[in-house]
Short mmCIF file of C-alpha atoms in Angstrom, two decimals:
data_model
loop_
_atom_site.label_atom_id
_atom_site.label_comp_id
_atom_site.label_asym_id
_atom_site.label_seq_id
_atom_site.Cartn_x
_atom_site.Cartn_y
_atom_site.Cartn_z
CA UNK A 1056 -14.21 36.43 -45.46
CA UNK A 1057 -17.57 34.48 -44.58
CA UNK A 1058 -17.72 33.92 -40.53
CA UNK A 1059 -20.30 32.79 -38.57
CA UNK A 1060 -21.34 34.05 -35.02
CA UNK A 1061 -24.15 34.90 -32.38
CA UNK A 1062 -25.55 38.28 -32.30
CA UNK A 1063 -25.09 39.56 -28.73
CA UNK A 1064 -27.05 42.61 -28.73
CA UNK A 1065 -28.96 45.12 -31.41
CA UNK A 1066 -27.84 48.66 -31.30
CA UNK A 1067 -29.86 51.51 -32.57
CA UNK A 1068 -31.37 51.22 -35.01
CA UNK A 1069 -31.02 47.60 -36.34
CA UNK A 1070 -27.11 47.01 -35.98
CA UNK A 1071 -26.32 43.21 -34.75
CA UNK A 1072 -23.00 43.24 -32.50
CA UNK A 1073 -20.82 40.38 -32.84
CA UNK A 1074 -17.73 39.60 -31.57
CA UNK A 1075 -14.98 37.76 -33.61
CA UNK A 1076 -11.73 36.90 -32.25
CA UNK A 1077 -12.15 40.11 -30.14
CA UNK A 1078 -13.10 42.58 -32.48
CA UNK A 1079 -16.48 44.11 -32.77
CA UNK A 1080 -18.51 43.41 -36.07
CA UNK A 1081 -21.56 45.61 -36.89
CA UNK A 1082 -24.03 43.61 -39.21
CA UNK A 1083 -27.44 45.03 -40.07
CA UNK A 1084 -30.64 43.47 -39.79
CA UNK A 1085 -29.40 41.28 -37.45
CA UNK A 1086 -31.26 40.49 -34.12
CA UNK A 1087 -29.55 39.92 -30.57
CA UNK A 1088 -29.46 35.94 -30.05
CA UNK A 1089 -29.51 34.68 -33.76
CA UNK A 1090 -26.57 33.06 -35.34
CA UNK A 1091 -26.12 34.05 -38.62
CA UNK A 1092 -23.48 33.84 -41.33
CA UNK A 1093 -22.13 37.01 -42.82
CA UNK A 1094 -19.03 38.24 -44.88
CA UNK A 1095 -17.01 41.01 -44.17
CA UNK A 1096 -17.52 44.27 -46.45
CA UNK A 1097 -16.31 47.11 -44.80
CA UNK A 1098 -12.99 46.83 -42.54
CA UNK A 1099 -11.54 50.29 -41.18
CA UNK A 1100 -9.52 51.18 -38.49
CA UNK A 1101 -11.99 51.61 -35.70
CA UNK A 1102 -14.90 49.63 -37.12
CA UNK A 1103 -15.95 46.42 -39.04
CA UNK A 1104 -18.91 45.97 -40.90
CA UNK A 1105 -20.52 42.83 -42.23
CA UNK A 1106 -23.25 42.18 -44.72
CA UNK A 1107 -25.90 39.28 -43.35
CA UNK A 1108 -25.77 36.18 -45.91
CA UNK A 1109 -28.44 33.44 -43.50
CA UNK A 1110 -29.77 33.32 -40.03
CA UNK A 1111 -28.73 30.03 -39.04
CA UNK A 1112 -30.67 29.57 -35.84
CA UNK A 1113 -33.16 32.25 -34.48
CA UNK A 1114 -33.27 34.16 -31.44
CA UNK A 1115 -34.69 32.82 -28.35
CA UNK A 1116 -36.97 35.85 -28.59
CA UNK A 1117 -38.16 35.70 -32.11
CA UNK A 1118 -41.64 34.76 -32.95
CA UNK A 1119 -43.64 34.53 -36.24
CA UNK A 1120 -44.34 37.84 -37.59
CA UNK A 1121 -47.98 38.68 -38.13
CA UNK A 1122 -47.06 40.53 -41.41
CA UNK A 1123 -46.72 37.96 -44.65
CA UNK A 1124 -44.18 40.97 -46.06
CA UNK A 1125 -41.88 40.98 -43.30
CA UNK A 1126 -38.52 40.44 -44.06
CA UNK A 1127 -38.83 41.04 -47.73
CA UNK A 1128 -40.37 44.42 -47.21
CA UNK A 1129 -38.12 47.83 -45.52
CA UNK A 1130 -40.82 49.37 -43.68
CA UNK A 1131 -40.84 47.31 -40.29
CA UNK A 1132 -37.72 45.95 -38.31
CA UNK A 1133 -38.94 44.34 -35.52
CA UNK A 1134 -42.22 42.26 -36.31
CA UNK A 1135 -40.62 39.22 -35.27
CA UNK A 1136 -40.51 40.57 -31.59
CA UNK A 1137 -43.76 40.52 -29.13
CA UNK A 1138 -44.82 44.03 -28.75
CA UNK A 1139 -43.62 43.87 -25.10
CA UNK A 1140 -39.98 43.23 -26.58
CA UNK A 1141 -40.09 45.57 -28.96
CA UNK A 1142 -40.89 48.32 -26.10
CA UNK A 1143 -37.73 46.62 -24.18
CA UNK A 1144 -35.43 46.88 -27.06
CA UNK A 1145 -36.40 50.67 -27.74
CA UNK A 1146 -35.79 51.61 -24.39
CA UNK A 1147 -32.77 49.96 -23.89
CA UNK A 1148 -31.65 51.65 -27.24
CA UNK A 1149 -32.51 55.09 -25.96
CA UNK A 1150 -30.58 54.38 -22.63
CA UNK A 1151 -27.72 53.44 -25.05
CA UNK A 1152 -27.59 56.75 -27.07
CA UNK A 1153 -28.11 58.69 -23.74
CA UNK A 1154 -25.02 57.05 -22.59
CA UNK A 1155 -22.88 57.61 -25.57
CA UNK A 1156 -23.30 60.77 -25.61
CA UNK A 1157 -22.46 61.61 -21.93
CA UNK A 1158 -25.47 62.37 -20.22
CA UNK A 1159 -27.13 60.38 -17.58
CA UNK A 1160 -30.42 60.56 -16.22
CA UNK A 1161 -32.97 58.07 -15.54
CA UNK A 1162 -35.44 56.55 -18.56
CA UNK A 1163 -38.96 55.47 -17.70
CA UNK A 1164 -40.94 52.93 -19.64
CA UNK A 1165 -42.07 53.19 -22.91
CA UNK A 1166 -45.62 54.27 -23.11
CA UNK A 1167 -47.17 51.62 -25.63
CA UNK A 1168 -49.57 52.28 -28.52
CA UNK A 1169 -53.40 51.42 -27.27
CA UNK A 1170 -53.35 49.36 -30.53
CA UNK A 1171 -50.47 47.66 -32.32
CA UNK A 1172 -52.00 46.98 -35.94
CA UNK A 1173 -53.77 49.65 -38.41
CA UNK A 1174 -52.51 52.21 -36.15
CA UNK A 1175 -50.68 54.57 -39.00
CA UNK A 1176 -53.06 57.49 -40.24
CA UNK A 1177 -50.63 58.32 -43.14
CA UNK A 1178 -48.71 55.77 -45.75
CA UNK A 1179 -46.58 56.95 -48.84
CA UNK A 1180 -46.37 54.15 -51.40
CA UNK A 1181 -43.73 54.07 -54.37
CA UNK A 1182 -44.62 52.93 -57.70
CA UNK A 1183 -42.07 50.78 -59.20
CA UNK A 1184 -41.08 47.06 -59.91
CA UNK A 1185 -39.97 44.14 -57.66
CA UNK A 1186 -37.25 43.07 -60.09
CA UNK A 1187 -35.65 44.76 -63.02
CA UNK A 1188 -38.04 45.26 -66.09
CA UNK A 1189 -40.67 43.10 -64.03
CA UNK A 1190 -44.42 43.77 -63.78
CA UNK A 1191 -45.65 47.32 -62.21
CA UNK A 1192 -45.77 47.30 -58.14
CA UNK A 1193 -46.87 49.49 -55.80
CA UNK A 1194 -45.90 49.38 -52.35
CA UNK A 1195 -42.70 49.76 -49.91
CA UNK A 1196 -39.08 49.60 -51.13
CA UNK A 1197 -37.54 46.24 -50.32
CA UNK A 1198 -34.95 45.75 -47.71
CA UNK A 1199 -31.74 47.45 -48.17
CA UNK A 1200 -32.82 48.35 -51.84
CA UNK A 1201 -33.19 51.82 -53.29
CA UNK A 1202 -35.03 50.52 -56.76
CA UNK A 1203 -37.21 47.33 -56.04
CA UNK A 1204 -40.79 47.73 -54.55
CA UNK A 1205 -42.47 45.36 -52.78
CA UNK A 1206 -46.05 45.17 -53.77
CA UNK A 1207 -48.31 45.03 -50.49
CA UNK A 1208 -51.67 43.38 -50.09
CA UNK A 1209 -51.90 42.79 -46.33
CA UNK A 1210 -49.91 45.53 -44.63
CA UNK A 1211 -50.62 45.14 -40.85
CA UNK A 1212 -49.77 48.43 -39.48
CA UNK A 1213 -52.51 50.28 -41.88
CA UNK A 1214 -56.32 50.19 -42.01
CA UNK A 1215 -57.32 47.61 -44.26
CA UNK A 1216 -58.95 50.24 -46.28
CA UNK A 1217 -55.65 51.19 -47.52
CA UNK A 1218 -54.69 47.66 -48.66
CA UNK A 1219 -58.06 47.47 -50.43
CA UNK A 1220 -57.43 50.86 -52.56
CA UNK A 1221 -53.96 50.15 -53.04
CA UNK A 1222 -54.63 47.04 -54.75
CA UNK A 1223 -57.27 48.72 -56.97
CA UNK A 1224 -54.99 51.38 -58.05
CA UNK A 1225 -52.44 49.32 -58.68
CA UNK A 1226 -54.67 47.02 -60.83
CA UNK A 1227 -55.97 49.92 -62.53
CA UNK A 1228 -52.98 51.22 -64.11
CA UNK A 1229 -51.21 47.85 -64.77
CA UNK A 1230 -54.44 47.56 -66.96
CA UNK A 1231 -53.92 51.16 -68.66
CA UNK A 1232 -50.26 50.02 -69.17
CA UNK A 1233 -48.95 52.65 -67.36
CA UNK A 1234 -45.15 52.95 -66.51
CA UNK A 1235 -43.17 54.32 -62.99
CA UNK A 1236 -40.90 56.95 -63.06
CA UNK A 1237 -37.48 55.66 -63.48
CA UNK A 1238 -35.05 57.11 -61.18
CA UNK A 1239 -32.15 56.74 -63.77
CA UNK A 1240 -33.98 57.12 -66.96
CA UNK A 1241 -35.92 60.08 -65.92
CA UNK A 1242 -38.79 58.68 -67.84
CA UNK A 1243 -42.32 57.50 -66.82
CA UNK A 1244 -45.85 58.52 -65.37
CA UNK A 1245 -46.39 56.91 -61.97
CA UNK A 1246 -44.43 58.20 -58.79
CA UNK A 1247 -46.14 57.75 -55.54
CA UNK A 1248 -49.81 57.09 -53.81
CA UNK A 1249 -50.01 58.86 -50.33
CA UNK A 1250 -53.30 57.92 -48.39
CA UNK A 1251 -54.07 59.56 -45.10
CA UNK A 1252 -57.09 58.69 -42.82
CA UNK A 1253 -58.67 59.97 -39.71
CA UNK A 1254 -58.95 57.26 -37.17
CA UNK A 1255 -61.31 58.83 -34.91
CA UNK A 1256 -63.58 59.39 -38.14
CA UNK A 1257 -62.62 56.65 -41.05
CA UNK A 1258 -61.98 59.55 -43.83
CA UNK A 1259 -59.50 59.04 -46.25
CA UNK A 1260 -57.58 61.28 -48.67
CA UNK A 1261 -55.69 59.95 -51.61
CA UNK A 1262 -53.34 61.96 -53.72
CA UNK A 1263 -51.75 60.41 -56.48
CA UNK A 1264 -48.20 61.76 -57.55
CA UNK A 1265 -47.15 61.45 -61.12
CA UNK A 1266 -44.77 63.36 -63.84
CA UNK A 1267 -46.39 65.04 -66.61
CA UNK A 1268 -45.13 62.83 -69.02
CA UNK A 1269 -48.55 61.30 -69.75
CA UNK A 1270 -52.15 61.80 -68.96
CA UNK A 1271 -54.76 60.92 -66.14
CA UNK A 1272 -58.06 60.00 -67.20
CA UNK A 1273 -59.45 61.66 -64.21
CA UNK A 1274 -63.48 60.93 -64.18
CA UNK A 1275 -62.40 57.23 -64.79
CA UNK A 1276 -59.86 57.25 -62.24
CA UNK A 1277 -62.07 58.93 -59.63
CA UNK A 1278 -65.05 56.62 -60.19
CA UNK A 1279 -62.80 53.30 -59.91
CA UNK A 1280 -61.51 54.46 -56.51
CA UNK A 1281 -65.19 55.32 -55.30
CA UNK A 1282 -66.34 52.25 -56.57
CA UNK A 1283 -64.41 50.27 -54.04
CA UNK A 1284 -65.92 48.98 -51.14
CA UNK A 1285 -64.23 49.98 -47.67
CA UNK A 1286 -65.04 50.90 -44.23
CA UNK A 1287 -64.48 54.14 -44.43
CA UNK A 1288 -65.19 57.13 -46.56
CA UNK A 1289 -62.93 58.79 -49.37
CA UNK A 1290 -63.68 62.35 -48.94
CA UNK A 1291 -60.92 63.71 -51.34
CA UNK A 1292 -58.87 62.67 -54.18
CA UNK A 1293 -56.15 64.49 -55.33
CA UNK A 1294 -53.45 64.56 -58.17
CA UNK A 1295 -50.18 65.84 -57.70
CA UNK A 1296 -47.94 66.46 -60.62
CA UNK A 1297 -44.30 66.91 -59.96
CA UNK A 1298 -41.45 66.53 -62.26
CA UNK A 1299 -38.51 67.53 -59.79
CA UNK A 1300 -35.54 64.66 -60.35
CA UNK A 1301 -35.30 63.85 -56.45
CA UNK A 1302 -37.37 61.22 -54.95
CA UNK A 1303 -39.68 62.88 -52.89
CA UNK A 1304 -43.15 63.70 -52.60
CA UNK A 1305 -43.43 67.28 -53.74
CA UNK A 1306 -45.98 69.34 -55.87
CA UNK A 1307 -45.58 71.49 -58.95
CA UNK A 1308 -49.13 71.68 -58.97
CA UNK A 1309 -52.02 69.83 -56.98
CA UNK A 1310 -55.21 69.45 -58.53
CA UNK A 1311 -58.62 68.34 -56.33
CA UNK A 1312 -59.96 65.24 -58.31
CA UNK A 1313 -62.83 64.76 -56.37
CA UNK A 1314 -64.27 66.22 -52.95
CA UNK A 1315 -61.78 68.29 -50.89
CA UNK A 1316 -58.12 68.72 -50.24
CA UNK A 1317 -58.40 67.93 -46.66
CA UNK A 1318 -59.97 65.57 -43.64
CA UNK A 1319 -60.31 66.35 -40.26
CA UNK A 1320 -58.79 64.44 -37.26
CA UNK A 1321 -59.36 64.68 -33.51
CA UNK A 1322 -57.16 64.73 -30.60
CA UNK A 1323 -59.05 64.78 -27.52
CA UNK A 1324 -62.04 67.09 -28.09
CA UNK A 1325 -60.10 69.10 -30.94
CA UNK A 1326 -60.51 68.95 -34.33
CA UNK A 1327 -57.48 69.55 -36.99
CA UNK A 1328 -57.62 70.20 -40.50
CA UNK A 1329 -55.23 68.08 -42.21
CA UNK A 1330 -53.98 68.99 -45.52
CA UNK A 1331 -51.93 66.92 -48.31
CA UNK A 1332 -48.58 67.91 -47.01
CA UNK A 1333 -49.33 68.48 -43.51
CA UNK A 1334 -47.15 67.45 -40.79
CA UNK A 1335 -49.38 65.23 -38.22
CA UNK A 1336 -48.41 62.27 -35.77
CA UNK A 1337 -48.89 59.48 -37.95
CA UNK A 1338 -50.03 57.35 -34.76
CA UNK A 1339 -52.94 59.44 -33.45
CA UNK A 1340 -53.97 57.15 -30.34
CA UNK A 1341 -50.61 57.00 -29.42
CA UNK A 1342 -49.95 60.46 -29.69
CA UNK A 1343 -52.85 61.18 -27.19
CA UNK A 1344 -50.48 58.79 -24.57
CA UNK A 1345 -47.79 60.85 -25.37
CA UNK A 1346 -49.60 64.23 -24.70
CA UNK A 1347 -50.87 62.68 -21.78
CA UNK A 1348 -47.53 62.36 -20.17
CA UNK A 1349 -46.71 65.61 -21.63
CA UNK A 1350 -49.16 67.09 -19.58
CA UNK A 1351 -48.61 65.56 -16.22
CA UNK A 1352 -44.61 66.70 -16.60
CA UNK A 1353 -45.81 70.43 -17.41
CA UNK A 1354 -48.03 70.64 -14.42
CA UNK A 1355 -49.96 73.87 -13.85
CA UNK A 1356 -49.77 76.60 -16.64
CA UNK A 1357 -52.02 79.29 -14.97
CA UNK A 1358 -50.33 82.79 -15.52
CA UNK A 1359 -47.24 80.95 -17.37
CA UNK A 1360 -45.77 81.32 -20.93
CA UNK A 1361 -45.58 78.00 -22.44
CA UNK A 1362 -43.07 77.98 -25.33
CA UNK A 1363 -43.71 75.07 -27.70
CA UNK A 1364 -40.69 75.30 -29.95
CA UNK A 1365 -40.67 73.48 -33.27
CA UNK A 1366 -44.18 73.05 -32.83
CA UNK A 1367 -45.37 72.01 -36.39
CA UNK A 1368 -49.03 71.99 -36.08
CA UNK A 1369 -49.23 72.84 -32.43
CA UNK A 1370 -50.69 69.75 -30.95
CA UNK A 1371 -48.43 69.61 -27.81
CA UNK A 1372 -48.76 73.60 -26.94
CA UNK A 1373 -52.90 73.12 -27.65
CA UNK A 1374 -53.62 70.13 -26.06
CA UNK A 1375 -51.87 71.53 -22.72
CA UNK A 1376 -53.17 75.15 -22.77
CA UNK A 1377 -56.63 75.20 -24.58
CA UNK A 1378 -59.53 75.90 -22.26
CA UNK A 1379 -56.90 76.87 -19.77
CA UNK A 1380 -55.65 80.34 -18.53
CA UNK A 1381 -52.06 79.59 -19.69
CA UNK A 1382 -50.60 81.34 -23.10
CA UNK A 1383 -48.45 79.55 -25.66
CA UNK A 1384 -46.22 80.56 -27.90
CA UNK A 1385 -45.06 78.96 -30.84
CA UNK A 1386 -42.27 78.74 -33.39
CA UNK A 1387 -41.68 76.29 -36.35
CA UNK A 1388 -45.34 76.30 -37.08
CA UNK A 1389 -46.69 74.20 -39.95
CA UNK A 1390 -49.42 76.47 -41.54
CA UNK A 1391 -50.70 73.52 -43.98
CA UNK A 1392 -52.79 72.52 -40.87
CA UNK A 1393 -55.72 74.43 -38.74
CA UNK A 1394 -57.24 73.43 -35.74
CA UNK A 1395 -60.44 73.90 -34.28
CA UNK A 1396 -59.73 75.07 -30.84
CA UNK A 1397 -63.28 75.94 -29.70
CA UNK A 1398 -64.02 72.80 -28.13
CA UNK A 1399 -63.48 71.83 -24.60
CA UNK A 1400 -60.34 70.39 -23.97
CA UNK A 1401 -59.88 70.70 -20.43
CA UNK A 1402 -60.29 67.38 -19.94
CA UNK A 1403 -38.65 63.02 -20.71
CA UNK A 1404 -41.89 60.56 -21.52
CA UNK A 1405 -41.23 58.39 -24.64
CA UNK A 1406 -44.23 56.86 -26.53
CA UNK A 1407 -44.42 54.37 -29.09
CA UNK A 1408 -46.25 56.32 -31.86
CA UNK A 1409 -44.56 54.49 -34.65
#
């Protein structure tokens, strides 16, 4: 059955809620205020779900998205809202989730990221095709698609250097006639391209992930990348071999083709050594906003033991206690990341870190 209706609100993460004859219908990727056409594809006793067919009328809060890939690419959901509207929506969704779980406490406003474009310090791109048996593509999955890939040449949430390098690497492998790893046939060579960049220094680490079903001309590949005109500096080029059938970035073997297998990022005055598979906040500047609030909430730690649970790289505990007299204990540490803790760092928040 095909219906038309107005979206009355958007629930986490992207569920548009429409009232049809007194019944709640969930339509994914529909934004509050939009008038949409949809068909019912799932009907259960306690839930009805619809599939979005068309936006008949935009929401009054919508604006043109800055990214030309928005709407097709599955990477971003709310670029058609102003940043202030995005933060308001996120806050309301957090409040609703807390209420649904039987909790009750005040929620502060979400603290925005200092920058809203080019803020991500890591991106994991996928090789594939934009349509069945189409030309090689490299980018993000299409919205609502497990297989199709959207080639990105102007992604707005990464540094422009990423776009330049992505296009050059895609062109290189197209000219080589290389194939991507097919998820059903389990055939092909190219799997992922992972790029990481220090926001503070501009240093870039590139990791090409492939199967062992073909051979990479390592010297030629490195020279091609180093020839690109970018603002930052490529400090390491890696090649990870992965023959696992799962569609995840993991390493059977990782080789350093050029430079080093790490780069340095800074939070405040602390230097962190980031390796290819380290966990680190993807929005460096946004993380500093978050940790400022953590410092404020924790208060004085003199003569206290601070437990930094599920610590990862330990950034929260270290930014709170380095250079102070408190002691920090971490559990769940990511040993793939080191920190240079000698620098002077004595100098229920929610921050938008991407």
